[in-house]
PDB file of C-alpha atoms in Angstrom:
ATOM      1  CA  GLY A   1      20.532  28.570  27.821  1.00 72.00           C
ATOM      2  CA  ARG A   2      21.401  28.126  24.312  1.00 68.00           C
ATOM      3  CA  LYS A   3      22.793  31.563  22.653  1.00 69.00           C
ATOM      4  CA  PRO A   4      20.324  33.266  19.997  1.00 63.00           C
ATOM      5  CA  VAL A   5      20.660  31.857  16.785  1.00 61.00           C
ATOM      6  CA  TYR A   6      21.011  35.654  14.903  1.00 59.00           C
ATOM      7  CA  GLY A   7      21.512  38.504  17.304  1.00 60.00           C
ATOM      8  CA  GLU A   8      20.733  42.610  16.967  1.00 61.00           C
ATOM      9  CA  ILE A   9      19.524  43.066  13.525  1.00 58.00           C
ATOM     10  CA  GLY A  10      20.956  45.534  12.028  1.00 59.00           C
ATOM     11  CA  HIS A  11      20.946  46.448   8.694  1.00 59.00           C
ATOM     12  CA  THR A  12      19.182  42.576   7.633  1.00 63.00           C
ATOM     13  CA  ILE A  13      16.216  42.385   5.907  1.00 62.00           C
ATOM     14  CA  MET A  14      14.948  41.609   8.479  1.00 64.00           C
ATOM     15  CA  ASN A  15      14.876  45.332   9.209  1.00 65.00           C
ATOM     16  CA  VAL A  16      12.149  45.889   6.122  1.00 62.00           C
ATOM     17  CA  LEU A  17       9.563  42.618   7.581  1.00 67.00           C
ATOM     18  CA  ALA A  18       9.880  43.332  10.968  1.00 65.00           C
ATOM     19  CA  ASP A  19       6.969  45.097  12.366  1.00 60.00           C
ATOM     20  CA  PHE A  20       9.024  46.373  16.430  1.00 61.00           C
ATOM     21  CA  LYS A  21       5.798  48.161  17.756  1.00 65.00           C
ATOM     22  CA  ASN A  22       4.217  44.224  18.170  1.00 67.00           C
ATOM     23  CA  TYR A  23       7.249  41.604  18.102  1.00 64.00           C
ATOM     24  CA  THR A  24       5.815  40.422  14.579  1.00 64.00           C
ATOM     25  CA  TYR A  25       7.938  40.258  10.822  1.00 67.00           C
ATOM     26  CA  ALA A  26       6.135  38.838   7.801  1.00 70.00           C
ATOM     27  CA  LEU A  27       6.962  37.019   5.134  1.00 79.00           C
ATOM     28  CA  PRO A  28       4.798  36.510   2.581  1.00 84.00           C
ATOM     29  CA  THR A  29       5.113  32.603   1.465  1.00 88.00           C
ATOM     30  CA  ILE A  30       3.591  31.239  -2.089  1.00 92.00           C
ATOM     31  CA  ARG A  31       2.611  27.891  -1.565  1.00 93.00           C
ATOM     32  CA  GLY A  32       4.571  26.081  -4.825  1.00 94.00           C
ATOM     33  CA  LEU A  33       7.376  28.438  -5.763  1.00 93.00           C
ATOM     34  CA  VAL A  34      10.317  27.245  -5.478  1.00 93.00           C
ATOM     35  CA  ILE A  35      13.618  29.421  -7.011  1.00 90.00           C
ATOM     36  CA  HIS A  36      16.796  27.067  -8.840  1.00 91.00           C
ATOM     37  CA  MET A  37      19.426  28.784  -9.170  1.00 87.00           C
ATOM     38  CA  SER A  38      23.217  27.292 -11.403  1.00 87.00           C
ATOM     39  CA  THR A  39      25.636  29.066 -13.497  1.00 86.00           C
ATOM     40  CA  GLY A  40      25.340  32.316 -14.332  1.00 89.00           C
ATOM     41  CA  ARG A  41      20.950  32.249 -13.529  1.00 91.00           C
ATOM     42  CA  THR A  42      18.697  32.282 -11.575  1.00 89.00           C
ATOM     43  CA  ASP A  43      14.665  30.888 -11.689  1.00 91.00           C
ATOM     44  CA  ILE A  44      11.624  32.478 -10.541  1.00 90.00           C
ATOM     45  CA  LEU A  45       8.775  29.299 -10.487  1.00 92.00           C
ATOM     46  CA  LEU A  46       5.492  30.751  -9.738  1.00 92.00           C
ATOM     47  CA  PRO A  47       2.554  28.428  -9.886  1.00 93.00           C
ATOM     48  CA  LYS A  48      -0.517  28.878 -11.644  1.00 92.00           C
ATOM     49  CA  ASN A  49      -2.897  28.782 -10.147  1.00 96.00           C
ATOM     50  CA  ARG A  50      -1.291  31.046  -7.742  1.00 94.00           C
ATOM     51  CA  TYR A  51      -1.832  33.835  -9.836  1.00 92.00           C
ATOM     52  CA  ASP A  52      -3.701  35.746  -6.276  1.00 94.00           C
ATOM     53  CA  ALA A  53      -1.553  35.260  -3.821  1.00 92.00           C
ATOM     54  CA  VAL A  54       1.749  36.662  -5.696  1.00 90.00           C
ATOM     55  CA  LEU A  55      -0.555  39.784  -6.355  1.00 91.00           C
ATOM     56  CA  LYS A  56      -1.804  40.184  -3.154  1.00 90.00           C
ATOM     57  CA  ALA A  57       2.480  39.548  -2.052  1.00 87.00           C
ATOM     58  CA  LEU A  58       3.754  42.184  -4.946  1.00 87.00           C
ATOM     59  CA  ASN A  59       1.192  44.588  -3.232  1.00 88.00           C
ATOM     60  CA  THR A  60       2.325  45.409   0.014  1.00 81.00           C
ATOM     61  CA  SER A  61       5.135  45.130  -0.667  1.00 79.00           C
ATOM     62  CA  ASN A  62       7.811  47.276   0.408  1.00 74.00           C
ATOM     63  CA  GLU A  63       8.733  50.341  -2.631  1.00 77.00           C
ATOM     64  CA  THR A  64      12.237  48.845  -2.440  1.00 77.00           C
ATOM     65  CA  VAL A  65      12.404  45.790  -1.589  1.00 75.00           C
ATOM     66  CA  LEU A  66      10.063  42.459  -2.585  1.00 79.00           C
ATOM     67  CA  ALA A  67      10.087  39.167   0.231  1.00 80.00           C
ATOM     68  CA  LEU A  68       9.127  36.201  -0.117  1.00 85.00           C
ATOM     69  CA  GLY A  69       8.713  32.562   1.284  1.00 85.00           C
ATOM     70  CA  SER A  70      10.115  29.891  -1.027  1.00 88.00           C
ATOM     71  CA  ASN A  71       9.663  26.040  -0.992  1.00 90.00           C
ATOM     72  CA  PHE A  72      12.348  23.538  -0.450  1.00 86.00           C
ATOM     73  CA  SER A  73      13.376  21.971  -3.916  1.00 88.00           C
ATOM     74  CA  LEU A  74      13.195  18.617  -4.142  1.00 86.00           C
ATOM     75  CA  SER A  75      14.978  19.003  -7.529  1.00 87.00           C
ATOM     76  CA  ALA A  76      18.037  20.917  -5.756  1.00 85.00           C
ATOM     77  CA  ASP A  77      20.944  19.690  -5.058  1.00 85.00           C
ATOM     78  CA  SER A  78      21.822  21.655  -2.864  1.00 85.00           C
ATOM     79  CA  HIS A  79      20.485  24.625  -0.225  1.00 83.00           C
ATOM     80  CA  LEU A  80      21.493  28.814   0.857  1.00 83.00           C
ATOM     81  CA  VAL A  81      21.173  29.063   4.389  1.00 82.00           C
ATOM     82  CA  ALA A  82      22.217  31.868   6.180  1.00 80.00           C
ATOM     83  CA  ILE A  83      25.153  32.186   9.554  1.00 79.00           C
ATOM     84  CA  GLN A  84      25.394  34.500  11.915  1.00 76.00           C
ATOM     85  CA  GLY A  85      29.263  34.961  13.354  1.00 77.00           C
ATOM     86  CA  ASP A  86      30.545  35.600  16.631  1.00 79.00           C
ATOM     87  CA  ASP A  87      30.803  40.021  15.197  1.00 78.00           C
ATOM     88  CA  GLY A  88      27.393  39.567  13.995  1.00 71.00           C
ATOM     89  CA  SER A  89      27.831  39.282  10.585  1.00 74.00           C
ATOM     90  CA  TYR A  90      26.259  37.011   8.452  1.00 76.00           C
ATOM     91  CA  GLN A  91      27.114  34.400   5.070  1.00 81.00           C
ATOM     92  CA  THR A  92      25.562  32.926   2.570  1.00 81.00           C
ATOM     93  CA  GLN A  93      26.422  29.160   2.186  1.00 83.00           C
ATOM     94  CA  ALA A  94      25.620  26.632  -0.123  1.00 82.00           C
ATOM     95  CA  ILE A  95      25.471  23.015   1.951  1.00 83.00           C
ATOM     96  CA  ASN A  96      25.262  20.417  -0.856  1.00 82.00           C
ATOM     97  CA  ILE A  97      23.308  16.960  -0.574  1.00 72.00           C
ATOM     98  CA  LEU A  98      24.759  13.431  -0.798  1.00 69.00           C
ATOM     99  CA  ASN A  99      28.056  15.392  -1.449  1.00 69.00           C
ATOM    100  CA  LYS A 100      27.246  15.859  -4.910  1.00 73.00           C
ATOM    101  CA  GLU A 101      27.846  18.643  -6.909  1.00 77.00           C
ATOM    102  CA  ARG A 102      26.000  21.470  -7.037  1.00 79.00           C
ATOM    103  CA  LYS A 103      23.768  22.386  -9.989  1.00 80.00           C
ATOM    104  CA  VAL A 104      21.257  23.300  -9.359  1.00 81.00           C
ATOM    105  CA  THR A 105      20.356  25.126  -5.624  1.00 76.00           C
TER     106      THR A 105
END
């Protein structure tokens, strides 16, 4: 069979999100939220009509970590992906769309 995509959780964000008692994890997702990263800048774009969902996510978050699920941005020219190496370490890479120069990830 196919190997798991991610192995040992170790010291990752999954430690914060995981409920090991029930074998589940929770990541609040705000419909319409997108995150744009460009050189020296990160913009978090929140829809005005999602105020209640944002407030709920803030109130239920860990005191040291705010984790939110977002949506793919149609205006981004690349996306971030997490890759786990054979040694269990993680790295993040930006994958370009249409082989264009990255401006907004």
